[in-house]
Amino acid sequence: MTRITTNEFSGPTFKPQAFIQGERRNSKLNINAVNVFLESDPANALLTHDLITEVTMDPVLKTGSEYYDMSKDQHRRATALKIAKMAVYLEQDIKRAAGNYRGGAVERFQTSDKTPILTAQDLAIFDKRLSIISNQDPQLGTRIGVHLGLFGNCIRGNGTNEQIRYWLQEKGALFLKGIYGCFAMTELGHGSNVAQLQTRAEYNIQTDTFLINTPNLPATKWWIGGAAHSATHATVYARLIVKGKDYGVKTFVVPLRDPDTFQLLPGVFIGDIGSKMGRDGIDNGWIQFKNVVIPREFMLCRFTKVIRSEQGDDARVWSEPTLDQISGYSALLNGRVNMVMDSFRFGAKFVTIAVRYAVGRQQFAPVGDKTGKAEETQLMNYPLHQYRVLPHLAVAYLISPVAFNLMATYHSTLDQLFKASSSGDKKQLKPVSLKLKDLFIDSASLKATNTWLVATAIDELRQACGGLGYSAYNGFGKGFNDWVVQCTWEGDNSILSLTSARSILKKFTDLSKGEAQESQSFKYLSPSFVTQVLRGSKSAQIRSLEDYIEVWGIMLVKILHYCVDLVSKTKNADSISKPLIMISRFHAFHSMLQAYYDKLKSPGNSHVPDQESQAMLWSLFRLFSLYFIDKHSGEFLQFKVFTPDQIQTIVQPQLLALLPEVRKECIALTDAFKLPDAMLNAPIGYYDGDIYNNYYAEVLKNNPPEAPGPGKPAYHEVLTTMLRRDYEPQENLSKLGK
Amino acid sequence: MTRITTNEFSGPTFKPQAFIQGERRNSKLNINAVNVFLESDPANALLTHDLITEVTMDPVLKTGSEYYDMSKDQHRRATALKIAKMAVYLEQDIKRAAGNYRGGAVERFQTSDKTPILTAQDLAIFDKRLSIISNQDPQLGTRIGVHLGLFGNCIRGNGTNEQIRYWLQEKGALFLKGIYGCFAMTELGHGSNVAQLQTRAEYNIQTDTFLINTPNLPATKWWIGGAAHSATHATVYARLIVKGKDYGVKTFVVPLRDPDTFQLLPGVFIGDIGSKMGRDGIDNGWIQFKNVVIPREFMLCRFTKVIRSEQGDDARVWSEPTLDQISGYSALLNGRVNMVMDSFRFGAKFVTIAVRYAVGRQQFAPVGDKTGKAEETQLMNYPLHQYRVLPHLAVAYLISPVAFNLMATYHSTLDQLFKASSSGDKKQLKPVSLKLKDLFIDSASLKATNTWLVATAIDELRQACGGLGYSAYNGFGKGFNDWVVQCTWEGDNSILSLTSARSILKKFTDLSKGEAQESQSFKYLSPSFVTQVLRGSKSAQIRSLEDYIEVWGIMLVKILHYCVDLVSKTKNADSISKPLIMISRFHAFHSMLQAYYDKLKSPGNSHVPDQESQAMLWSLFRLFSLYFIDKHSGEFLQFKVFTPDQIQTIVQPQLLALLPEVRKECIALTDAFKLPDAMLNAPIGYYDGDIYNNYYAEVLKNNPPEAPGPGKPAYHEVLTTMLRRDYEPQENLSKLGK
C-alpha cells in the first residue's frame, strides 16, 4: 500500500505529522530549560542524555519492536547478553565518576585489605545508567538491580567493612565479576511478614559453621530474581538458631553454584518459577536448602554477631539493638527509592506516546457538521480526552522533583549510617536511626502512591489510544505487565501504605508530647498549623500557589484527627485501615507538591529562566493538585475541607479551564522529556508524528508473509478440513427396522 | 520438597485446606439454590453445568497451566484445532435445542429455497456453550464469535431472507462449514467513527458489479479478527458509490480466500497484525483491496438496495429510512450483550480465586502478639482485605440478573425486528426501532460499565493475591490482558458511555414534552419522581431495600438536571462530557440493582427458598450499592444527595458492618458459582484449598530441569564468560613514554 502521504483519493486525509510539527512551531516553551528542571540540574541533564544515547545506540542493549515478539527463552538469553554488556559499562562508569581513567582506577578497589570502600559517588553514573536502562528494558534493570541493589546493599547494609570489601570488591560482585548474587528473602509462605521467614541457619559450635535448611514447602525461597539460572551466591534471610534459641531473621551469604561450571552446589535445590505476567527476562527461581554448610564468617555481622568462645566450646550472640532490626530491611530502601524515579521515567514515556497520538489522531467531525467533508477533530481537542490524558502529564512532572530529593536523602542518610556504624560512636546512631525512620515513611508512601499512579496512567493512556494501544508494538501491553509488579514487590503497596500511615499517625499523636518535626515532608504536622486546622481558623482556599499544597495539609490533619478519634471510640486499630491508605496517598501528594514548589520557586534550582515556561510548569502544578482534589472530592467533602459549592464553582471550573491551557503546550511538554524514539519503542508515539506509516512499517517488519504463502497459516489444513467436512452424515434409519 | 502436609519442623504451619473446608462446614448458604439464582433458572443452571463439564473434560478444548506458557504460534494452532472441535458440538447443539436427533435435523436448514431460517432458539445451546468456552479460553470464544456473531449477525441484520439462507445456511457458515467469515468494519484510520470509513464499493452499471478498493493506507481494514489466517469471506463495510454519488457506508460480502486451498483471491492483500497485549490466539489481520470485483447480489440489501434498470443502462438506490442506519450497527449489539454476560462469568472466576486464596493465606500474627508463636491471621480476616476483595464478589453477583435480562431483551427485540422487516408492515417498524434504541442505550451503558468494573476487579484481585497473583500460572496476567480489550472493541467504553448518556439526557429533556418511559430501566425518569427530586421533596435514605436503588435514581435526576443547566449556560455540549460518563455508569448501577431486586424479590424468579440464603443475597445487594455510593461520595456530596454526616455516620458504617457479614459466607458464595478447577485454571484458587502444594506442582510441571542440568541455563556460557572476564586490563603506560 502506498504511504499515507500519497493519497489517491479525495476523501478525508489525515495529517498527523502536520499537526504535531505545527504545535512545535507555535510552542513558546523553553524545552531545554524544562528538561533541565525535570532532570534536576544541567549536569544531570547532560549526563542523562549521554546515557540515553549510549544505551539506545548500543547494538546489544537497544530494543526494537521485535522485543515485543520475543519468547520467554529469547528474553532470558537476550537479557544475559545485555548484563554482560552492562558489566563493561560498569567499569567505565566508575572511572568516569572518579574522573580517572589511568593507573588501575578500578583495580584499586580490589587489591588490598585496606582498599577503599566504594561509595555511592563511585557508582553514581552507573546507577543512573541502570535507572535509564530500566525504562528501556525493565527486566534487564531488575536483573542487575537484584544483584547490585539487593544482594549488594544487603551486604553493604548488614556486613562489616571486611565483609563488604571481601564479597563486593575483592571477589568482584560490585563489578559484575567473580560472583553473581541474588536476594533470597521472600518465601512461598511469607512475603510481607519477613520476621516469620522459616529458613533456618543453625549454628554448630563444634565445626564453627551454620547449617542452612528449608524446613518445609512454604519455607522454600520463592520469586528469587536471578536464582533460577544466574546467581552463584545468595544473601539468605534465615532464622539464626544458636544453642537451640531462635534469634530471629538474620542475613547470610550462601554460595549456590560453582561460578566456573554453573553446577549447583551440594544441598542446593533450585527451580525456575516459570512464566509471569511480565518481565519474563528475569529468571525468578525457587531455592530449597538441605544441610548446606557455610562457615560462621558468611553471616553478615555488622549489627549481629555470633561470638564463639576461645575454647571453641560455647557461643553467644551480640547485637546492636538500635539498628539491628531497621537495617535488616535497608536493602529494600534502595529499591523503593529507585521505584519512585522509575515512576517518573515510566510515566514520562507512556504519556509521551499517548499525547502525540492524541494530537495526531483525528476522529469524528465537529458536532453539527452534516456534510461529511469537514476535517475530523483531533482527539486532543475533545475536553474529555484532555481530561483523560493531560493529568497523567502533570503526574510525570510532579514525580520528578520528589524523586530526585528522595534519592539524595537516601544517599546522605545511608552514608551517615555507614559512618556512624563504622565509627562505633553510639551517640551518632540515634539521629541516624530517626532519619532512617523518616526515610522509611517517605519512601514507602511515595513508592506505593507513585507506582499505583503510573499503573493507572499506563492503563488509562492505553485506552486513550484505542485499538492501537492494544497492539503489542505500541508498548502499553508489555509496559503495563512489566510495571505492575512494582505495586507488589519489595513492599506490597497496601502494606507499605498502612505502615507509613501508621507512623504518620504516631507522629500526629506524639505532637501533644511536644515532639517537633524537622523534615520538610511533615510540615503539616507543625503544632500551630494543626491547631489552626482543628480549631477551624484555617480554611481551605485555592488562590495562591501555596494553597495548592496547603489544602492537602489541611486534609491530612483532619483525616488524622478523625482516625485518632475513631480508634479511641472503637478500640480497634483495624477500623481505620481504609483512611490510613488515604493518609499515605495524601502525604505523598503533599510531598510531591512541596518538592515541586520548592524547586520551581527558586530560580537557582529550577533552571527555568523564562516566564512562559515557568507559567506552564505552574499550570501543571495546579492541574495535579486540582485533578486529585476532584478525584478525592468525596474525602474533601466528608471532612468539610471544601463545601459542595466550592467543588462545583471553584475546583472543577479551575480544573476544566486548566486543561485547554496545558493542551496548548502538550507536545512541547512531552518533547521536554527528550525521550528518543528508540526509548519509546512505540511507533504511534514517534517524534515525527507519522503515526500510520510508522506503525504500519513495524507491523510489516515483524510479520512477514507466511511460509506457505501470504495469509496462509502453517495450520491451514485444520481449517480446510473443517470447512470441507461431511455434514451430518445421514443414516438410513429405515434399513435398521422399526 | 515434601508436601506441606508433612512438616518436619515445629514452626508455624499453614493449613489453607482446613480453613477453606471449615468455612464450608459452617456455611448456611444453600449453594444449589444460589447457583440457580445466578444462572437464571433451574433449566439454565442444569444446562450450564452440563456444558461446563463438557468443555472442561474435552481433551481438545480443555486448558491447563501449560496454556500460560504457549507462544503466539502455538495459541494460533491450538485455537484452530479447538474451532474444528467446536464445529462438531455446534451440529449436536442444534439437534439438542430442537429435541430432534433424527432424520436430518440439521440438514433441513440447508436443503431447499424454502428451508426454514435458523432462529435464536435453534442456536441457544451453542450460544451458551460459546459464552462458557469464552471464560475458559477467551481467544477461542472471540474467534468463533467473530464468525457467528459479527459476520453472521451482519448478514442476519442486513441481508434479505434469501441472502441469509444462502450465505449462512446453504453455504454452511452458521454450521462452521463451507465458508469462514470475518467482520471487516474497522480501518486503521477509523474505529469509532464508522460513518467515515473509506473503503469504496463502486457500482459498475455495465457489468452489474461492485469494485471494492482501499483508497489509502488509513483505509486499510485493521484489527479484523480471523482475517490474517482463517477467513474465506468478509462482511465489508464500504462506501456505496453509485453514479459518482456517495450513499454512505453499507455492507458487502466479499470472498477473500479459496476455501479449498486457502489461496488469497485476486486483488486481496492480507497481513497479520502480529502480537497484541492479549488474545494472541486470534489471528487479527489487515486487508487491502485493489479492484476486487463482486456481483451486485453480494451487497446485503435488507434495508438498502441498488436497483438496476431493466435495460441495464441505469441504476438507483432504494433504502428503508427508519432502519437503514440503526440496523447497520446491529451486528455490534450481539457482542455488547455478550460482553455483559462475559463480565459476570469473568468476574465470578477471578473473585473465586482471590477469595479462596485470601481465606487460605495467613500473614502476620495478630497485633499485640510478641511471642512469634501465635497463628498468623488469615488475609480475609483483615478489614482492609475484606474491603479490597468482597465488593468484587458483590459485583459479580449484581451483574448476573441484568445480563440475563439484557440477553432476553436482545433476542426478543431482534426477533421483532426480523419479523417486522420481513413482513413489510411499515407500522410495525416504528415501535421496533424505539425498542432498538433503548437496547442500544442499555447495552452500551452496561457493556462499558461492566467491562470496566471487571477490568478493575481483575487488577485489584491480582494485587490482593500478592506475588502469587503475578505468576502466570494463577491466571490473572493473561486474564487481564485478554479482558481489557473488551473496554475498547465493539464500541470504545468512553464513546459508548457518552452516546448512551446523551440519549438518556435527551429522554430527560423530552420529559417536559410529556414523553413517557416504558422501559423498567428508565424508571427514574417518571415525571412524578423527577419532580419530587427536583423540588427537594424526595430525599435520599438507606432504610428499605428499595432505597438502595432509589438513591441512584435521585443521583441520576440531579446530575441530569445539572447537565441541562450547564449546557444552557455554556452553550457547549462538550462541557458536560465528564458528568456524562458518570450518568452512563450510574444508569448501569441503577439497572443492575433494579434487575437484581426484581429477581430476588419474586420467589418464583429467585428460586431461593431459604431465608438465610436470601438474607445473604440481600447483603450483597446492599454491599454493591453502598460500596459505590462510598466510591462516588464525591458526586453524592456535590449534588447534595447525601450530607457529609450521612456518608460518615450511615453509609460508611453500614458498609464496614456488611463486610464481615459477607465474609462469613464468602467461600460458599464463591462455591455457588460452581466453577470447576479446570475452568479456574489457577492453582491458588482450586477447590480443595491446598494452595501451596497445588501451585508448586504446576510450577514444577511446567518448568522441568533444564537440558544442561538443573538450574543451568542453555546460555550459561554468557554468564561464566562475564564473571571470569579479565578485569580492567592494565596497560603499562610508562612504556609509551611521556
Short mmCIF file of N, CA and C in Angstrom, two decimals, chain B residues 591-656:
data_model
loop_
_atom_site.label_atom_id
_atom_site.label_comp_id
_atom_site.label_asym_id
_atom_site.label_seq_id
_atom_site.Cartn_x
_atom_site.Cartn_y
_atom_site.Cartn_z
N SER B 591 -29.73 0.04 36.86
CA SER B 591 -30.33 -1.12 36.17
C SER B 591 -29.94 -2.42 36.83
N MET B 592 -28.69 -2.50 37.26
CA MET B 592 -28.21 -3.74 37.87
C MET B 592 -28.92 -3.99 39.19
N LEU B 593 -29.02 -2.94 39.99
CA LEU B 593 -29.70 -3.09 41.29
C LEU B 593 -31.18 -3.42 41.08
N GLN B 594 -31.80 -2.76 40.11
CA GLN B 594 -33.23 -2.98 39.85
C GLN B 594 -33.47 -4.42 39.39
N ALA B 595 -32.65 -4.90 38.47
CA ALA B 595 -32.84 -6.26 37.95
C ALA B 595 -32.63 -7.30 39.05
N TYR B 596 -31.62 -7.07 39.84
CA TYR B 596 -31.31 -7.99 40.95
C TYR B 596 -32.45 -7.99 41.96
N TYR B 597 -32.89 -6.79 42.28
CA TYR B 597 -34.00 -6.64 43.23
C TYR B 597 -35.26 -7.35 42.73
N ASP B 598 -35.62 -7.07 41.48
CA ASP B 598 -36.83 -7.66 40.92
C ASP B 598 -36.77 -9.20 40.96
N LYS B 599 -35.60 -9.72 40.67
CA LYS B 599 -35.46 -11.18 40.65
C LYS B 599 -35.52 -11.75 42.07
N LEU B 600 -34.79 -11.15 42.96
CA LEU B 600 -34.69 -11.72 44.30
C LEU B 600 -35.99 -11.53 45.09
N LYS B 601 -36.69 -10.46 44.79
CA LYS B 601 -37.94 -10.15 45.49
C LYS B 601 -39.05 -11.14 45.15
N SER B 602 -38.95 -11.69 43.96
CA SER B 602 -40.02 -12.57 43.48
C SER B 602 -39.64 -14.03 43.71
N PRO B 603 -40.32 -14.72 44.62
CA PRO B 603 -39.94 -16.11 44.93
C PRO B 603 -39.95 -16.99 43.67
N GLY B 604 -40.88 -16.71 42.77
CA GLY B 604 -40.95 -17.52 41.56
C GLY B 604 -39.75 -17.34 40.65
N ASN B 605 -39.12 -16.20 40.74
CA ASN B 605 -37.96 -15.94 39.88
C ASN B 605 -36.63 -16.21 40.55
N SER B 606 -36.59 -16.00 41.86
CA SER B 606 -35.29 -16.10 42.51
C SER B 606 -34.85 -17.55 42.68
N HIS B 607 -35.83 -18.45 42.87
CA HIS B 607 -35.52 -19.87 43.10
C HIS B 607 -34.69 -20.06 44.36
N VAL B 608 -34.73 -19.10 45.26
CA VAL B 608 -34.02 -19.24 46.54
C VAL B 608 -35.05 -19.36 47.64
N PRO B 609 -35.31 -20.59 48.13
CA PRO B 609 -36.40 -20.77 49.07
C PRO B 609 -36.04 -20.37 50.51
N ASP B 610 -34.79 -20.56 50.91
CA ASP B 610 -34.50 -20.38 52.34
C ASP B 610 -34.12 -18.94 52.67
N GLN B 611 -34.53 -18.55 53.87
CA GLN B 611 -34.34 -17.16 54.29
C GLN B 611 -32.88 -16.80 54.50
N GLU B 612 -32.08 -17.76 54.96
CA GLU B 612 -30.68 -17.43 55.21
C GLU B 612 -29.94 -17.08 53.91
N SER B 613 -30.21 -17.86 52.86
CA SER B 613 -29.59 -17.55 51.58
C SER B 613 -30.11 -16.22 51.05
N GLN B 614 -31.41 -16.02 51.19
CA GLN B 614 -31.97 -14.74 50.74
C GLN B 614 -31.32 -13.57 51.45
N ALA B 615 -31.17 -13.70 52.75
CA ALA B 615 -30.58 -12.62 53.53
C ALA B 615 -29.17 -12.31 53.03
N MET B 616 -28.41 -13.37 52.76
CA MET B 616 -27.05 -13.15 52.28
C MET B 616 -27.04 -12.48 50.91
N LEU B 617 -27.99 -12.89 50.06
CA LEU B 617 -28.07 -12.25 48.73
C LEU B 617 -28.45 -10.77 48.87
N TRP B 618 -29.29 -10.47 49.83
CA TRP B 618 -29.62 -9.06 50.07
C TRP B 618 -28.40 -8.30 50.61
N SER B 619 -27.59 -8.98 51.37
CA SER B 619 -26.37 -8.33 51.87
C SER B 619 -25.47 -7.92 50.71
N LEU B 620 -25.36 -8.81 49.72
CA LEU B 620 -24.54 -8.48 48.56
C LEU B 620 -25.12 -7.28 47.80
N PHE B 621 -26.45 -7.27 47.73
CA PHE B 621 -27.16 -6.17 47.07
C PHE B 621 -26.82 -4.85 47.77
N ARG B 622 -26.91 -4.85 49.09
CA ARG B 622 -26.63 -3.63 49.83
C ARG B 622 -25.14 -3.26 49.74
N LEU B 623 -24.31 -4.29 49.79
CA LEU B 623 -22.87 -4.04 49.70
C LEU B 623 -22.53 -3.35 48.38
N PHE B 624 -23.10 -3.85 47.30
CA PHE B 624 -22.84 -3.25 45.99
C PHE B 624 -23.22 -1.77 46.00
N SER B 625 -24.43 -1.49 46.45
CA SER B 625 -24.90 -0.11 46.41
C SER B 625 -24.04 0.78 47.32
N LEU B 626 -23.78 0.33 48.53
CA LEU B 626 -23.03 1.14 49.48
C LEU B 626 -21.58 1.35 49.04
N TYR B 627 -20.98 0.29 48.52
CA TYR B 627 -19.58 0.39 48.08
C TYR B 627 -19.44 1.48 47.02
N PHE B 628 -20.40 1.51 46.09
CA PHE B 628 -20.27 2.50 45.02
C PHE B 628 -20.76 3.88 45.44
N ILE B 629 -21.68 3.94 46.40
CA ILE B 629 -22.02 5.26 46.95
C ILE B 629 -20.76 5.85 47.59
N ASP B 630 -20.08 5.02 48.36
CA ASP B 630 -18.87 5.49 49.03
C ASP B 630 -17.79 5.86 48.01
N LYS B 631 -17.60 5.03 46.99
CA LYS B 631 -16.63 5.32 45.94
C LYS B 631 -16.96 6.64 45.26
N HIS B 632 -18.25 6.88 45.07
CA HIS B 632 -18.70 8.09 44.38
C HIS B 632 -19.24 9.10 45.38
N SER B 633 -18.71 9.07 46.59
CA SER B 633 -19.22 10.01 47.59
C SER B 633 -18.99 11.44 47.13
N GLY B 634 -17.95 11.65 46.31
CA GLY B 634 -17.74 12.99 45.76
C GLY B 634 -18.98 13.48 45.03
N GLU B 635 -19.53 12.67 44.16
CA GLU B 635 -20.74 13.05 43.40
C GLU B 635 -21.95 13.14 44.34
N PHE B 636 -22.08 12.18 45.23
CA PHE B 636 -23.24 12.19 46.13
C PHE B 636 -23.24 13.43 47.03
N LEU B 637 -22.05 13.90 47.37
CA LEU B 637 -21.98 15.08 48.23
C LEU B 637 -22.11 16.37 47.42
N GLN B 638 -21.43 16.40 46.25
CA GLN B 638 -21.54 17.60 45.41
C GLN B 638 -22.98 17.89 45.04
N PHE B 639 -23.70 16.83 44.71
CA PHE B 639 -25.08 17.03 44.27
C PHE B 639 -26.06 16.97 45.45
N LYS B 640 -25.48 16.96 46.63
CA LYS B 640 -26.28 17.05 47.86
C LYS B 640 -27.36 15.98 47.97
N VAL B 641 -27.02 14.81 47.44
CA VAL B 641 -27.91 13.67 47.67
C VAL B 641 -27.75 13.24 49.12
N PHE B 642 -26.51 13.27 49.58
CA PHE B 642 -26.24 13.00 50.99
C PHE B 642 -25.44 14.16 51.59
N THR B 643 -25.50 14.26 52.90
CA THR B 643 -24.64 15.21 53.60
C THR B 643 -23.37 14.48 54.04
N PRO B 644 -22.32 15.23 54.30
CA PRO B 644 -21.09 14.58 54.80
C PRO B 644 -21.37 13.70 56.02
N ASP B 645 -22.22 14.17 56.90
CA ASP B 645 -22.51 13.37 58.09
C ASP B 645 -23.22 12.07 57.73
N GLN B 646 -24.10 12.13 56.75
CA GLN B 646 -24.77 10.89 56.33
C GLN B 646 -23.76 9.88 55.78
N ILE B 647 -22.81 10.38 55.01
CA ILE B 647 -21.79 9.47 54.48
C ILE B 647 -21.00 8.85 55.63
N GLN B 648 -20.60 9.69 56.58
CA GLN B 648 -19.73 9.17 57.64
C GLN B 648 -20.48 8.39 58.73
N THR B 649 -21.73 8.71 58.92
CA THR B 649 -22.41 8.03 60.04
C THR B 649 -23.43 7.00 59.58
N ILE B 650 -23.76 7.01 58.29
CA ILE B 650 -24.72 5.99 57.81
C ILE B 650 -24.08 5.09 56.75
N VAL B 651 -23.65 5.71 55.66
CA VAL B 651 -23.15 4.90 54.54
C VAL B 651 -21.92 4.09 54.93
N GLN B 652 -20.89 4.78 55.42
CA GLN B 652 -19.64 4.06 55.69
C GLN B 652 -19.76 3.04 56.83
N PRO B 653 -20.41 3.37 57.93
CA PRO B 653 -20.56 2.33 58.96
C PRO B 653 -21.37 1.12 58.46
N GLN B 654 -22.41 1.38 57.68
CA GLN B 654 -23.17 0.25 57.12
C GLN B 654 -22.27 -0.62 56.24
N LEU B 655 -21.47 0.06 55.40
CA LEU B 655 -20.56 -0.66 54.50
C LEU B 655 -19.58 -1.50 55.32
N LEU B 656 -18.98 -0.89 56.32
CA LEU B 656 -17.99 -1.61 57.12
C LEU B 656 -18.62 -2.73 57.94
#
